[in-house]
């Protein structure tokens, strides 16, 4: 920021102060703090509990009424900046409130609380035993430091299972019982379901539904095993094949035929090792063709040339591997029985190979080119070009005849110190002077020339009543203030391109201070190609009513004011030109928004960029907006701003010289979302509310989130936080 700007702001601030004193009369005198009283002066809280203290600072007219809280023993009790005391362990401590060296105290006593049983658990919820077996359950009483850890044991069915005082369970007879442990303190309970099983019934035999099975390679069939007796306790079986290369079997008895031969499938019981077998006979099957492929899918030949295609039939062991060949355009290309293709005339044909077995096909696109046509000449276009230093121009060429086979050329500058040219015919001015650019054909070495005149670009020049200056980049210019100090006025249209001195310039930017304090300026229309507006560009234009953006507009300076002190301003935007266009502005609800790539972790983002000074009342930021630009709410007259949950980033100084009192409605519901707002700026909260009375800013938050905002460095420094119903 310039010294002029700082001086001007200081004069404006002083003038405002004089006016305030004049209008409000003699200022109220301030005084120092005489005493601090803490209410209540003595409290008792239980270990882990809390209480809120208040501090009264006298006199009320004291200039600095801010209170600092402290605890004499932070191991017994702590106190936060709001006066909330938290008891940590039994003991006593003194809490002190201090303002300007004056203090008030409160005596705090923290009492211990009894440790009661909260729950009891068992090491298992279910237990299975056989008649006569025993097992011990383990009970865990919580918390570990509970005063009374005694428990009692009981069974709801002692004829099924009994339990002693140590948790030892004895199985009596088959059935189900519930064993319960109960704490003496609090009567907390936990249970275990005990299942008592009768003594085991052993397997006597196993049989199969088939003793012989015939399959073809690849077929499957499932065998069924029957275990006896029906009430045997362990009825599990395993399956096996003595020749897995002939036939396999899975755990469910499903037999799969692999190859021709004979195998034996056996089922075996886990209990007793009883077996049964089935003889499996596998028959071979024919190997059919599954596909055919060609070694290439495209082939280019010149008239009279030949090329051979190779067909691959799959699988390799297919029984019938015979194929036939055909061309869909024999006047373009023919093919014989061995896949040999002959080019007949220029054009395109499709050669197809077909298998005799299954009719599988594959194709190759054959392109036949005519015999070479020699180059007879070349002509460059244009014959002459005028450029500025670092300016560019694109040259083209025409080869004769138009159907010449070899269209390749080489570009060369005879004076590269004046102008250069690349392999695509792109010419760039290097220094003032004249150079000849030559294009040479690869076929025949024919040449043609373009004369390039390079002029030195003027640093500043005037076109159509506006001043411009050469800006970095080839033939780029930006609008600048009138060098004579004159101010632009009326209705101004800034073109996207201008011509000066025989050179065409693209207008890329509105430079900083270009329309600074132009009191008579009414409207500005930005032409296509203008992408950026610099700092202070439209600062303090009190009669500026409208700015119309082009579809190419991408951004403006966010570090310094651009539109401030323009109370009548309305911004009109031109819609984006395509779906692929990333950066563009649009208006919604009287505000200016920007669609852009704002951050690496957000990708495409909707940004609130500017709210007109004339905006009053309640303003709700469009839902889905993820960022708020710097200075976006500067000099507004709003009473309330609603920030949606979608906002992830807020730039510094988003409130600047804003009207107070002010209400801000916030909608983030998690600590993660709230904390994320601070990640874009490391500045203290004062940088977010510049020249704004922060104590007069009230914050409203969703129900149940007040504590989250009170612990946040930005929102906790404002005038107060309230939860919405």
PDB file of N, CA and C in Angstrom, residues 374-383 395-402 404 406-411 437-450:
ATOM      1  N   UNK A 374       4.282 -36.221 -56.368  1.00  0.00           N
ATOM      2  CA  UNK A 374       5.396 -35.349 -55.999  1.00  0.00           C
ATOM      3  C   UNK A 374       4.951 -33.899 -55.777  1.00  0.00           C
ATOM      4  N   UNK A 375       5.704 -33.179 -54.908  1.00  0.00           N
ATOM      5  CA  UNK A 375       5.473 -31.754 -54.657  1.00  0.00           C
ATOM      6  C   UNK A 375       6.035 -30.948 -55.825  1.00  0.00           C
ATOM      7  N   UNK A 376       5.284 -29.899 -56.288  1.00  0.00           N
ATOM      8  CA  UNK A 376       5.743 -29.026 -57.373  1.00  0.00           C
ATOM      9  C   UNK A 376       6.007 -27.602 -56.908  1.00  0.00           C
ATOM     10  N   UNK A 377       5.597 -27.217 -55.668  1.00  0.00           N
ATOM     11  CA  UNK A 377       5.830 -25.862 -55.177  1.00  0.00           C
ATOM     12  C   UNK A 377       5.198 -25.658 -53.819  1.00  0.00           C
ATOM     13  N   UNK A 378       5.446 -24.512 -53.168  1.00  0.00           N
ATOM     14  CA  UNK A 378       4.904 -24.166 -51.862  1.00  0.00           C
ATOM     15  C   UNK A 378       4.737 -22.658 -51.779  1.00  0.00           C
ATOM     16  N   UNK A 379       3.737 -22.195 -51.022  1.00  0.00           N
ATOM     17  CA  UNK A 379       3.467 -20.759 -50.866  1.00  0.00           C
ATOM     18  C   UNK A 379       3.168 -20.479 -49.404  1.00  0.00           C
ATOM     19  N   UNK A 380       3.907 -19.510 -48.798  1.00  0.00           N
ATOM     20  CA  UNK A 380       3.706 -19.123 -47.413  1.00  0.00           C
ATOM     21  C   UNK A 380       2.596 -18.083 -47.324  1.00  0.00           C
ATOM     22  N   UNK A 381       1.890 -18.078 -46.194  1.00  0.00           N
ATOM     23  CA  UNK A 381       0.799 -17.130 -45.973  1.00  0.00           C
ATOM     24  C   UNK A 381       0.836 -16.666 -44.519  1.00  0.00           C
ATOM     25  N   UNK A 382       0.863 -15.315 -44.272  1.00  0.00           N
ATOM     26  CA  UNK A 382       0.925 -14.225 -45.250  1.00  0.00           C
ATOM     27  C   UNK A 382       2.359 -13.979 -45.722  1.00  0.00           C
ATOM     28  N   UNK A 383       2.485 -13.064 -46.711  1.00  0.00           N
ATOM     29  CA  UNK A 383       3.789 -12.735 -47.254  1.00  0.00           C
ATOM     30  C   UNK A 383       4.562 -11.774 -46.365  1.00  0.00           C
ATOM     31  N   UNK A 395       2.206 -18.473 -39.000  1.00  0.00           N
ATOM     32  CA  UNK A 395       2.284 -18.562 -40.449  1.00  0.00           C
ATOM     33  C   UNK A 395       1.740 -19.910 -40.912  1.00  0.00           C
ATOM     34  N   UNK A 396       1.171 -19.927 -42.111  1.00  0.00           N
ATOM     35  CA  UNK A 396       0.699 -21.160 -42.721  1.00  0.00           C
ATOM     36  C   UNK A 396       1.334 -21.306 -44.103  1.00  0.00           C
ATOM     37  N   UNK A 397       1.093 -22.451 -44.731  1.00  0.00           N
ATOM     38  CA  UNK A 397       1.652 -22.686 -46.057  1.00  0.00           C
ATOM     39  C   UNK A 397       0.685 -23.541 -46.873  1.00  0.00           C
ATOM     40  N   UNK A 398       0.850 -23.452 -48.200  1.00  0.00           N
ATOM     41  CA  UNK A 398       0.055 -24.263 -49.118  1.00  0.00           C
ATOM     42  C   UNK A 398       1.009 -24.993 -50.065  1.00  0.00           C
ATOM     43  N   UNK A 399       0.928 -26.320 -50.072  1.00  0.00           N
ATOM     44  CA  UNK A 399       1.764 -27.141 -50.953  1.00  0.00           C
ATOM     45  C   UNK A 399       1.014 -27.432 -52.250  1.00  0.00           C
ATOM     46  N   UNK A 400       1.720 -27.335 -53.373  1.00  0.00           N
ATOM     47  CA  UNK A 400       1.162 -27.673 -54.673  1.00  0.00           C
ATOM     48  C   UNK A 400       1.807 -28.928 -55.196  1.00  0.00           C
ATOM     49  N   UNK A 401       0.999 -29.865 -55.743  1.00  0.00           N
ATOM     50  CA  UNK A 401      -0.470 -29.868 -55.724  1.00  0.00           C
ATOM     51  C   UNK A 401      -1.003 -30.204 -54.352  1.00  0.00           C
ATOM     52  N   UNK A 402      -2.302 -29.968 -54.129  1.00  0.00           N
ATOM     53  CA  UNK A 402      -2.901 -30.174 -52.810  1.00  0.00           C
ATOM     54  C   UNK A 402      -2.839 -31.632 -52.374  1.00  0.00           C
ATOM     55  N   UNK A 404      -0.390 -33.736 -52.942  1.00  0.00           N
ATOM     56  CA  UNK A 404       0.983 -34.235 -52.885  1.00  0.00           C
ATOM     57  C   UNK A 404       1.130 -35.178 -51.699  1.00  0.00           C
ATOM     58  N   UNK A 406       3.845 -36.190 -49.800  1.00  0.00           N
ATOM     59  CA  UNK A 406       4.679 -35.723 -48.691  1.00  0.00           C
ATOM     60  C   UNK A 406       4.382 -34.253 -48.408  1.00  0.00           C
ATOM     61  N   UNK A 407       3.684 -33.988 -47.315  1.00  0.00           N
ATOM     62  CA  UNK A 407       3.290 -32.629 -46.948  1.00  0.00           C
ATOM     63  C   UNK A 407       4.240 -32.002 -45.913  1.00  0.00           C
ATOM     64  N   UNK A 408       5.341 -32.662 -45.586  1.00  0.00           N
ATOM     65  CA  UNK A 408       6.256 -32.167 -44.556  1.00  0.00           C
ATOM     66  C   UNK A 408       7.074 -30.973 -45.049  1.00  0.00           C
ATOM     67  N   UNK A 409       7.281 -29.996 -44.125  1.00  0.00           N
ATOM     68  CA  UNK A 409       8.084 -28.812 -44.441  1.00  0.00           C
ATOM     69  C   UNK A 409       9.020 -28.506 -43.290  1.00  0.00           C
ATOM     70  N   UNK A 410       9.986 -27.618 -43.525  1.00  0.00           N
ATOM     71  CA  UNK A 410      10.918 -27.130 -42.517  1.00  0.00           C
ATOM     72  C   UNK A 410      10.857 -25.614 -42.483  1.00  0.00           C
ATOM     73  N   UNK A 411      10.745 -25.032 -41.256  1.00  0.00           N
ATOM     74  CA  UNK A 411      10.719 -23.582 -41.060  1.00  0.00           C
ATOM     75  C   UNK A 411      12.089 -23.099 -40.593  1.00  0.00           C
ATOM     76  N   UNK A 437      11.418 -15.198 -43.027  1.00  0.00           N
ATOM     77  CA  UNK A 437      11.096 -16.540 -42.565  1.00  0.00           C
ATOM     78  C   UNK A 437      10.884 -17.411 -43.788  1.00  0.00           C
ATOM     79  N   UNK A 438      11.618 -18.524 -43.864  1.00  0.00           N
ATOM     80  CA  UNK A 438      11.574 -19.414 -45.023  1.00  0.00           C
ATOM     81  C   UNK A 438      10.906 -20.730 -44.668  1.00  0.00           C
ATOM     82  N   UNK A 439       9.997 -21.207 -45.532  1.00  0.00           N
ATOM     83  CA  UNK A 439       9.423 -22.535 -45.426  1.00  0.00           C
ATOM     84  C   UNK A 439       9.943 -23.351 -46.610  1.00  0.00           C
ATOM     85  N   UNK A 440      10.454 -24.591 -46.330  1.00  0.00           N
ATOM     86  CA  UNK A 440      11.053 -25.443 -47.351  1.00  0.00           C
ATOM     87  C   UNK A 440      10.383 -26.808 -47.323  1.00  0.00           C
ATOM     88  N   UNK A 441       9.954 -27.304 -48.504  1.00  0.00           N
ATOM     89  CA  UNK A 441       9.311 -28.610 -48.573  1.00  0.00           C
ATOM     90  C   UNK A 441      10.354 -29.713 -48.438  1.00  0.00           C
ATOM     91  N   UNK A 442       9.973 -30.800 -47.762  1.00  0.00           N
ATOM     92  CA  UNK A 442      10.864 -31.958 -47.645  1.00  0.00           C
ATOM     93  C   UNK A 442      11.026 -32.650 -48.987  1.00  0.00           C
ATOM     94  N   UNK A 443       9.914 -32.711 -49.749  1.00  0.00           N
ATOM     95  CA  UNK A 443       9.937 -33.310 -51.079  1.00  0.00           C
ATOM     96  C   UNK A 443      10.241 -32.224 -52.102  1.00  0.00           C
ATOM     97  N   UNK A 444      11.416 -32.233 -52.692  1.00  0.00           N
ATOM     98  CA  UNK A 444      11.767 -31.307 -53.759  1.00  0.00           C
ATOM     99  C   UNK A 444      12.498 -30.066 -53.303  1.00  0.00           C
ATOM    100  N   UNK A 445      12.476 -29.702 -52.014  1.00  0.00           N
ATOM    101  CA  UNK A 445      13.192 -28.539 -51.498  1.00  0.00           C
ATOM    102  C   UNK A 445      12.676 -27.214 -52.004  1.00  0.00           C
ATOM    103  N   UNK A 446      11.377 -27.091 -52.300  1.00  0.00           N
ATOM    104  CA  UNK A 446      10.792 -25.834 -52.753  1.00  0.00           C
ATOM    105  C   UNK A 446      10.689 -24.860 -51.571  1.00  0.00           C
ATOM    106  N   UNK A 447      10.909 -23.524 -51.843  1.00  0.00           N
ATOM    107  CA  UNK A 447      10.955 -22.517 -50.792  1.00  0.00           C
ATOM    108  C   UNK A 447       9.951 -21.404 -51.043  1.00  0.00           C
ATOM    109  N   UNK A 448       9.540 -20.745 -49.934  1.00  0.00           N
ATOM    110  CA  UNK A 448       8.709 -19.557 -49.987  1.00  0.00           C
ATOM    111  C   UNK A 448       9.036 -18.706 -48.765  1.00  0.00           C
ATOM    112  N   UNK A 449       8.909 -17.340 -48.867  1.00  0.00           N
ATOM    113  CA  UNK A 449       9.376 -16.447 -47.817  1.00  0.00           C
ATOM    114  C   UNK A 449       8.269 -15.521 -47.321  1.00  0.00           C
ATOM    115  N   UNK A 450       8.366 -15.187 -46.013  1.00  0.00           N
ATOM    116  CA  UNK A 450       7.537 -14.154 -45.383  1.00  0.00           C
ATOM    117  C   UNK A 450       8.461 -13.123 -44.758  1.00  0.00           C
TER     118      UNK A 450
END
